[in-house]
Amino acid sequence: MTAPASATEAQARTLAGYDRASALRQVHDRDWVLGGIGGEPAVLFDLGCGIGQLLQEALERFPSLRLAVGLERSEHRIAEAGERLAAHGPRVRLHPADLTEPPALPERADVVTMTSVLHWLHPYEERIFAWIAGRLAPGGRFLLTTYHPARDGDGFGGEDEIVREALAALGIAPAAVPGLFATHGVLPIAVRTRTPGGLEELLSRHFTVDSGAERAARVSVADARQYEHFHAATFGDYYARLVAPERRAEFFTAVGESAWRRQRERGRVSDMPVRLWRLAPRTDG
Ligand SMILES: C[S@@+](CC[C@H](N)C(=O)[O-])C[C@H]1O[C@@H](n2cnc3c(N)ncnc32)[C@H](O)[C@@H]1O
């Protein structure tokens, strides 16, 4: 008989609890991004809009917005965004969409935002860059945030390291972990995020960089459970599939404990640069 899923496994499956989890990291970027929007935008697209938090703030901050469009792959998240934004009526349109195969949209946008999403589109980022460059109205801007954890020789960094420690607690030797990732088709997040230089090269095929700013994104937690919850809401079962279904509850617990150990030893769980890119479409072809 199959054991019933733990609360965290069920949460990871639907990416639930993002409202609370995002307070640890992603929420801190929202004002920063919206502060980069100049003038009085009429149409905004938010790509990978999650539960609609950025759209909500943008609608409140910019009365000039007559249309805010959210594209999102997760049906659970888009449903939550719909509830959150219902009060804005026809000013909002939400589309279920996979950004690696972007949909046809009739409008052009004054602003396109994409926050904490790009690494999930690897290695197909250029498809969405070309789409955005073609959908921006004259004078329009693309605001993008990207995280850049330091990488080791195996390409591991950021969350990969916390997962490697959790797997060690489950009896998997650290040296075996890169092979385990490869066997399960799990690309280290530190590879998915690309280096700032590599990303700039890719972006510059479609955009000129108006400005780029960088600051530290630090995550701290009050206990192991809080990080277990953050991991499930942010990474879903991306890493959990590295272990057999009957060990997944144990895996999520070990991730929380590994993060909590870091918190006690270093005063934080993680610390990495986050970049805000402000981009204009290239006009030279
Ligand atoms: C870390 S969350 C960021 C959500 C929101 N932008 C924020 O800053 O809080 C990443 C989001 O990207 C979405 N996503 C990942 N891959 C996607 C894809 N291929 N197409 C559309 N959405 C995607 C996920 O479902 C998730 O909601």
Short mmCIF file of C-alpha atoms and ligand atoms in Angstrom, two decimals:
data_model
loop_
_atom_site.label_atom_id
_atom_site.label_comp_id
_atom_site.label_asym_id
_atom_site.label_seq_id
_atom_site.Cartn_x
_atom_site.Cartn_y
_atom_site.Cartn_z
CA MET A 1 0.00 0.00 0.00
CA THR A 2 1.32 3.47 -0.86
CA ALA A 3 1.91 5.76 2.12
CA PRO A 4 -0.27 8.91 2.12
CA ALA A 5 1.60 12.03 0.95
CA SER A 6 2.91 14.32 3.68
CA ALA A 7 1.56 17.88 3.83
CA THR A 8 4.80 19.14 2.26
CA GLU A 9 4.64 16.64 -0.62
CA ALA A 10 1.08 17.73 -1.35
CA GLN A 11 2.17 21.36 -1.17
CA ALA A 12 5.09 20.78 -3.56
CA ARG A 13 2.77 19.18 -6.11
CA THR A 14 0.63 22.33 -6.37
CA LEU A 15 3.33 24.89 -5.49
CA ALA A 16 0.92 26.06 -2.78
CA GLY A 17 1.75 28.54 -0.02
CA TYR A 18 3.70 30.95 -2.23
CA ASP A 19 2.11 34.00 -0.61
CA ARG A 20 3.82 33.19 2.70
CA ALA A 21 6.97 31.62 1.21
CA SER A 22 7.76 34.51 -1.14
CA ALA A 23 8.02 36.86 1.85
CA LEU A 24 11.43 35.29 2.47
CA ARG A 25 12.98 36.32 -0.84
CA GLN A 26 11.00 37.22 -3.95
CA VAL A 27 8.78 39.88 -2.33
CA HIS A 28 11.80 42.08 -1.66
CA ASP A 29 12.34 42.57 -5.39
CA ARG A 30 8.83 43.81 -6.16
CA ASP A 31 9.18 47.50 -5.21
CA TRP A 32 12.63 47.56 -6.77
CA VAL A 33 11.20 46.37 -10.09
CA LEU A 34 8.12 48.62 -10.04
CA GLY A 35 10.37 51.56 -9.15
CA GLY A 36 12.11 51.02 -12.51
CA ILE A 37 8.89 51.77 -14.42
CA GLY A 38 8.84 55.35 -15.61
CA GLY A 39 5.93 57.51 -16.80
CA GLU A 40 2.34 56.35 -17.05
CA PRO A 41 2.21 52.88 -18.57
CA ALA A 42 -1.06 51.79 -20.18
CA VAL A 43 -0.31 48.09 -20.79
CA LEU A 44 1.88 45.80 -18.69
CA PHE A 45 2.65 42.11 -19.16
CA ASP A 46 3.99 40.10 -16.22
CA LEU A 47 5.52 36.82 -17.38
CA GLY A 48 5.43 33.92 -14.92
CA CYS A 49 3.08 36.05 -12.82
CA GLY A 50 2.69 33.41 -10.09
CA ILE A 51 -0.16 34.33 -7.76
CA GLY A 52 -0.48 37.85 -9.17
CA GLN A 53 1.29 39.83 -6.44
CA LEU A 54 3.31 42.07 -8.79
CA LEU A 55 0.26 42.71 -10.97
CA GLN A 56 -1.75 43.69 -7.91
CA GLU A 57 0.83 46.21 -6.78
CA ALA A 58 1.30 47.58 -10.30
CA LEU A 59 -2.46 48.12 -10.68
CA GLU A 60 -2.59 49.98 -7.41
CA ARG A 61 0.52 52.04 -8.11
CA PHE A 62 -0.25 52.98 -11.74
CA PRO A 63 -3.84 54.19 -12.25
CA SER A 64 -2.78 54.73 -15.89
CA LEU A 65 -2.77 50.94 -16.44
CA ARG A 66 -5.78 50.00 -18.50
CA LEU A 67 -4.58 46.44 -19.04
CA ALA A 68 -2.37 44.17 -16.92
CA VAL A 69 -1.74 40.77 -18.48
CA GLY A 70 -0.35 37.80 -16.56
CA LEU A 71 1.06 34.70 -18.22
CA GLU A 72 1.63 31.67 -16.00
CA ARG A 73 2.09 27.93 -16.46
CA SER A 74 0.81 26.62 -13.12
CA GLU A 75 -2.97 26.22 -13.11
CA HIS A 76 -3.06 26.46 -9.31
CA ARG A 77 -1.12 29.71 -9.30
CA ILE A 78 -3.16 31.30 -12.04
CA ALA A 79 -6.36 30.40 -10.19
CA GLU A 80 -4.99 32.09 -7.06
CA ALA A 81 -3.98 35.14 -9.13
CA GLY A 82 -7.54 35.29 -10.51
CA GLU A 83 -8.97 35.45 -6.99
CA ARG A 84 -6.44 38.05 -5.87
CA LEU A 85 -7.08 40.34 -8.86
CA ALA A 86 -10.84 39.86 -9.27
CA ALA A 87 -11.58 43.34 -7.91
CA HIS A 88 -9.75 44.91 -10.87
CA GLY A 89 -12.24 43.46 -13.36
CA PRO A 90 -11.44 44.09 -17.04
CA ARG A 91 -8.13 45.79 -16.24
CA VAL A 92 -6.71 42.26 -15.77
CA ARG A 93 -6.30 39.33 -18.14
CA LEU A 94 -4.66 36.08 -17.11
CA HIS A 95 -3.53 33.44 -19.59
CA PRO A 96 -2.33 29.93 -18.86
CA ALA A 97 0.86 29.78 -20.94
CA ASP A 98 4.21 28.08 -21.27
CA LEU A 99 6.78 30.83 -21.79
CA THR A 100 9.01 28.53 -23.81
CA GLU A 101 6.20 28.59 -26.40
CA PRO A 102 4.77 32.07 -25.90
CA PRO A 103 1.21 32.70 -27.10
CA ALA A 104 0.08 35.19 -29.72
CA LEU A 105 -1.27 38.32 -28.02
CA PRO A 106 -2.90 41.21 -29.90
CA GLU A 107 -1.64 44.01 -27.63
CA ARG A 108 1.73 45.65 -27.35
CA ALA A 109 3.10 46.41 -23.89
CA ASP A 110 4.68 49.55 -22.47
CA VAL A 111 6.30 47.40 -19.82
CA VAL A 112 7.10 43.69 -19.61
CA THR A 113 8.22 42.30 -16.25
CA MET A 114 9.64 38.88 -15.49
CA THR A 115 10.81 38.28 -11.92
CA SER A 116 12.44 35.11 -10.53
CA VAL A 117 11.37 33.07 -13.55
CA LEU A 118 14.09 33.02 -16.20
CA HIS A 119 16.07 30.05 -14.79
CA TRP A 120 13.02 27.82 -15.34
CA LEU A 121 13.12 28.57 -19.08
CA HIS A 122 16.70 27.36 -19.56
CA PRO A 123 17.95 26.54 -22.21
CA TYR A 124 15.15 28.20 -24.21
CA GLU A 125 15.43 31.74 -22.81
CA GLU A 126 16.00 33.24 -26.23
CA ARG A 127 12.49 32.31 -27.37
CA ILE A 128 10.92 34.57 -24.78
CA PHE A 129 13.47 37.33 -25.37
CA ALA A 130 12.60 37.42 -29.09
CA TRP A 131 8.89 37.40 -28.25
CA ILE A 132 9.22 40.27 -25.76
CA ALA A 133 11.31 42.38 -28.14
CA GLY A 134 8.54 41.97 -30.72
CA ARG A 135 5.71 42.78 -28.28
CA LEU A 136 7.06 46.02 -26.74
CA ALA A 137 5.43 49.26 -27.87
CA PRO A 138 7.76 52.06 -29.02
CA GLY A 139 9.68 53.31 -25.96
CA GLY A 140 8.66 50.18 -24.03
CA ARG A 141 10.96 48.50 -21.51
CA PHE A 142 11.58 44.97 -20.27
CA LEU A 143 12.38 44.64 -16.54
CA LEU A 144 13.97 41.34 -15.61
CA THR A 145 15.33 39.97 -12.33
CA THR A 146 17.85 37.13 -12.25
CA TYR A 147 19.65 35.39 -9.38
CA HIS A 148 23.30 34.42 -9.72
CA PRO A 149 24.53 31.96 -7.08
CA ALA A 150 28.26 31.16 -7.13
CA ARG A 151 28.95 27.79 -8.81
CA ASP A 152 31.37 25.05 -7.86
CA GLY A 153 33.14 22.66 -10.26
CA ASP A 154 29.98 20.52 -10.61
CA GLY A 155 27.92 23.58 -11.51
CA PHE A 156 26.25 23.48 -8.08
CA GLY A 157 25.33 26.62 -6.16
CA GLY A 158 22.49 28.14 -4.11
CA GLU A 159 19.66 25.64 -3.61
CA ASP A 160 21.72 22.81 -5.15
CA GLU A 161 24.06 22.94 -2.16
CA ILE A 162 21.24 22.79 0.37
CA VAL A 163 19.82 19.81 -1.52
CA ARG A 164 23.22 18.08 -1.58
CA GLU A 165 23.43 18.42 2.21
CA ALA A 166 19.88 17.09 2.59
CA LEU A 167 20.72 14.08 0.42
CA ALA A 168 23.80 13.41 2.57
CA ALA A 169 21.46 13.22 5.60
CA LEU A 170 19.52 10.57 3.66
CA GLY A 171 22.73 8.55 3.24
CA ILE A 172 23.69 9.63 -0.30
CA ALA A 173 27.40 10.44 -0.61
CA PRO A 174 28.03 14.04 -1.80
CA ALA A 175 30.32 12.72 -4.57
CA ALA A 176 27.38 10.70 -5.98
CA VAL A 177 25.02 13.69 -6.13
CA PRO A 178 26.07 15.20 -9.50
CA GLY A 179 25.53 11.76 -11.11
CA LEU A 180 22.13 11.48 -9.42
CA PHE A 181 21.13 14.90 -10.81
CA ALA A 182 22.21 13.82 -14.31
CA THR A 183 20.34 10.48 -14.09
CA HIS A 184 17.11 12.26 -13.16
CA GLY A 185 17.52 15.08 -15.68
CA VAL A 186 17.81 17.68 -12.89
CA LEU A 187 20.01 20.54 -14.06
CA PRO A 188 21.68 22.41 -11.17
CA ILE A 189 19.89 25.70 -10.57
CA ALA A 190 23.28 27.46 -10.64
CA VAL A 191 23.66 26.29 -14.27
CA ARG A 192 20.08 27.26 -15.16
CA THR A 193 20.66 30.81 -13.92
CA ARG A 194 23.70 31.33 -16.23
CA THR A 195 26.48 33.75 -15.34
CA PRO A 196 25.76 37.50 -15.60
CA GLY A 197 28.20 37.69 -18.54
CA GLY A 198 26.61 34.72 -20.35
CA LEU A 199 23.16 36.16 -19.85
CA GLU A 200 24.18 39.61 -21.02
CA GLU A 201 25.50 38.07 -24.24
CA LEU A 202 22.15 36.34 -24.81
CA LEU A 203 20.11 39.43 -23.93
CA SER A 204 22.16 41.69 -26.16
CA ARG A 205 21.03 39.73 -29.23
CA HIS A 206 17.56 41.28 -28.70
CA PHE A 207 17.96 44.23 -26.34
CA THR A 208 20.22 47.05 -25.33
CA VAL A 209 20.85 47.23 -21.61
CA ASP A 210 19.45 50.55 -20.35
CA SER A 211 20.69 49.96 -16.84
CA GLY A 212 21.62 47.06 -14.61
CA ALA A 213 21.63 47.06 -10.83
CA GLU A 214 22.72 44.37 -8.44
CA ARG A 215 22.16 43.79 -4.74
CA ALA A 216 22.30 40.96 -2.23
CA ALA A 217 19.36 38.59 -1.77
CA ARG A 218 19.65 37.05 1.69
CA VAL A 219 17.35 34.38 3.04
CA SER A 220 16.97 33.85 6.78
CA VAL A 221 14.53 31.60 8.59
CA ALA A 222 13.22 31.20 12.12
CA ASP A 223 13.18 27.39 12.03
CA ALA A 224 13.58 24.33 9.81
CA ARG A 225 9.85 24.08 9.01
CA GLN A 226 9.84 27.56 7.53
CA TYR A 227 12.51 26.65 5.00
CA GLU A 228 10.90 23.28 4.22
CA HIS A 229 7.77 25.25 3.33
CA PHE A 230 9.74 27.82 1.27
CA HIS A 231 11.50 25.06 -0.67
CA ALA A 232 8.25 23.23 -1.49
CA ALA A 233 6.45 26.42 -2.54
CA THR A 234 9.37 27.68 -4.65
CA PHE A 235 10.95 24.55 -6.14
CA GLY A 236 7.97 22.18 -5.98
CA ASP A 237 9.18 18.64 -6.62
CA TYR A 238 12.00 19.68 -8.97
CA TYR A 239 14.61 18.28 -6.57
CA ALA A 240 12.35 15.85 -4.66
CA ARG A 241 12.21 13.60 -7.73
CA LEU A 242 15.86 12.73 -7.01
CA VAL A 243 14.60 10.34 -4.33
CA ALA A 244 12.08 7.50 -4.41
CA PRO A 245 8.47 8.53 -3.66
CA GLU A 246 8.51 6.82 -0.27
CA ARG A 247 11.49 8.97 0.82
CA ARG A 248 10.18 12.35 -0.31
CA ALA A 249 8.66 13.40 3.02
CA GLU A 250 12.02 12.62 4.62
CA PHE A 251 13.79 14.60 1.87
CA PHE A 252 11.72 17.76 2.45
CA THR A 253 12.34 17.51 6.20
CA ALA A 254 16.09 17.14 5.55
CA VAL A 255 16.09 20.22 3.28
CA GLY A 256 14.52 22.25 6.12
CA GLU A 257 17.05 20.90 8.60
CA SER A 258 20.00 21.58 6.32
CA ALA A 259 18.84 25.17 5.86
CA TRP A 260 18.30 25.60 9.59
CA ARG A 261 21.84 24.31 10.30
CA ARG A 262 23.19 26.94 7.88
CA GLN A 263 21.12 29.59 9.59
CA ARG A 264 22.62 28.69 12.97
CA GLU A 265 26.18 28.43 11.65
CA ARG A 266 26.26 31.42 9.27
CA GLY A 267 23.44 33.67 10.46
CA ARG A 268 21.56 33.12 7.18
CA VAL A 269 20.56 30.29 4.86
CA SER A 270 21.79 31.81 1.61
CA ASP A 271 23.16 34.99 0.17
CA MET A 272 23.52 35.63 -3.54
CA PRO A 273 23.41 38.55 -5.94
CA VAL A 274 20.15 39.42 -7.65
CA ARG A 275 20.21 41.62 -10.75
CA LEU A 276 17.61 43.94 -12.13
CA TRP A 277 18.01 44.44 -15.86
CA ARG A 278 16.24 47.32 -17.59
CA LEU A 279 16.18 46.55 -21.29
CA ALA A 280 15.07 48.27 -24.49
CA PRO A 281 14.51 46.36 -27.73
CA ARG A 282 17.31 46.70 -30.25
CA THR A 283 16.42 48.96 -33.10
CA ASP A 284 19.24 47.86 -35.42
CA GLY A 285 17.65 44.67 -36.57
C1 LIG B 1 9.68 31.74 -8.29
S1 LIG B 1 8.12 31.93 -9.06
C2 LIG B 1 8.08 33.70 -9.37
C3 LIG B 1 6.68 34.24 -9.37
C4 LIG B 1 6.59 35.77 -9.47
N1 LIG B 1 7.07 36.24 -10.77
C5 LIG B 1 7.37 36.44 -8.35
O1 LIG B 1 8.34 37.16 -8.62
O2 LIG B 1 7.01 36.22 -7.18
C6 LIG B 1 8.37 31.30 -10.71
C7 LIG B 1 7.07 31.26 -11.51
O3 LIG B 1 7.36 30.96 -12.88
C8 LIG B 1 6.38 30.05 -13.35
N2 LIG B 1 6.95 29.32 -14.50
C9 LIG B 1 8.01 28.48 -14.49
N3 LIG B 1 8.23 28.00 -15.72
C10 LIG B 1 7.29 28.55 -16.53
C11 LIG B 1 6.98 28.43 -17.92
N4 LIG B 1 7.71 27.64 -18.72
N5 LIG B 1 5.96 29.13 -18.42
C12 LIG B 1 5.19 29.94 -17.61
N6 LIG B 1 5.43 30.08 -16.28
C13 LIG B 1 6.47 29.40 -15.75
C14 LIG B 1 6.12 29.16 -12.14
O4 LIG B 1 4.90 28.46 -12.24
C15 LIG B 1 6.13 30.18 -11.03
O5 LIG B 1 4.87 30.75 -10.77
#
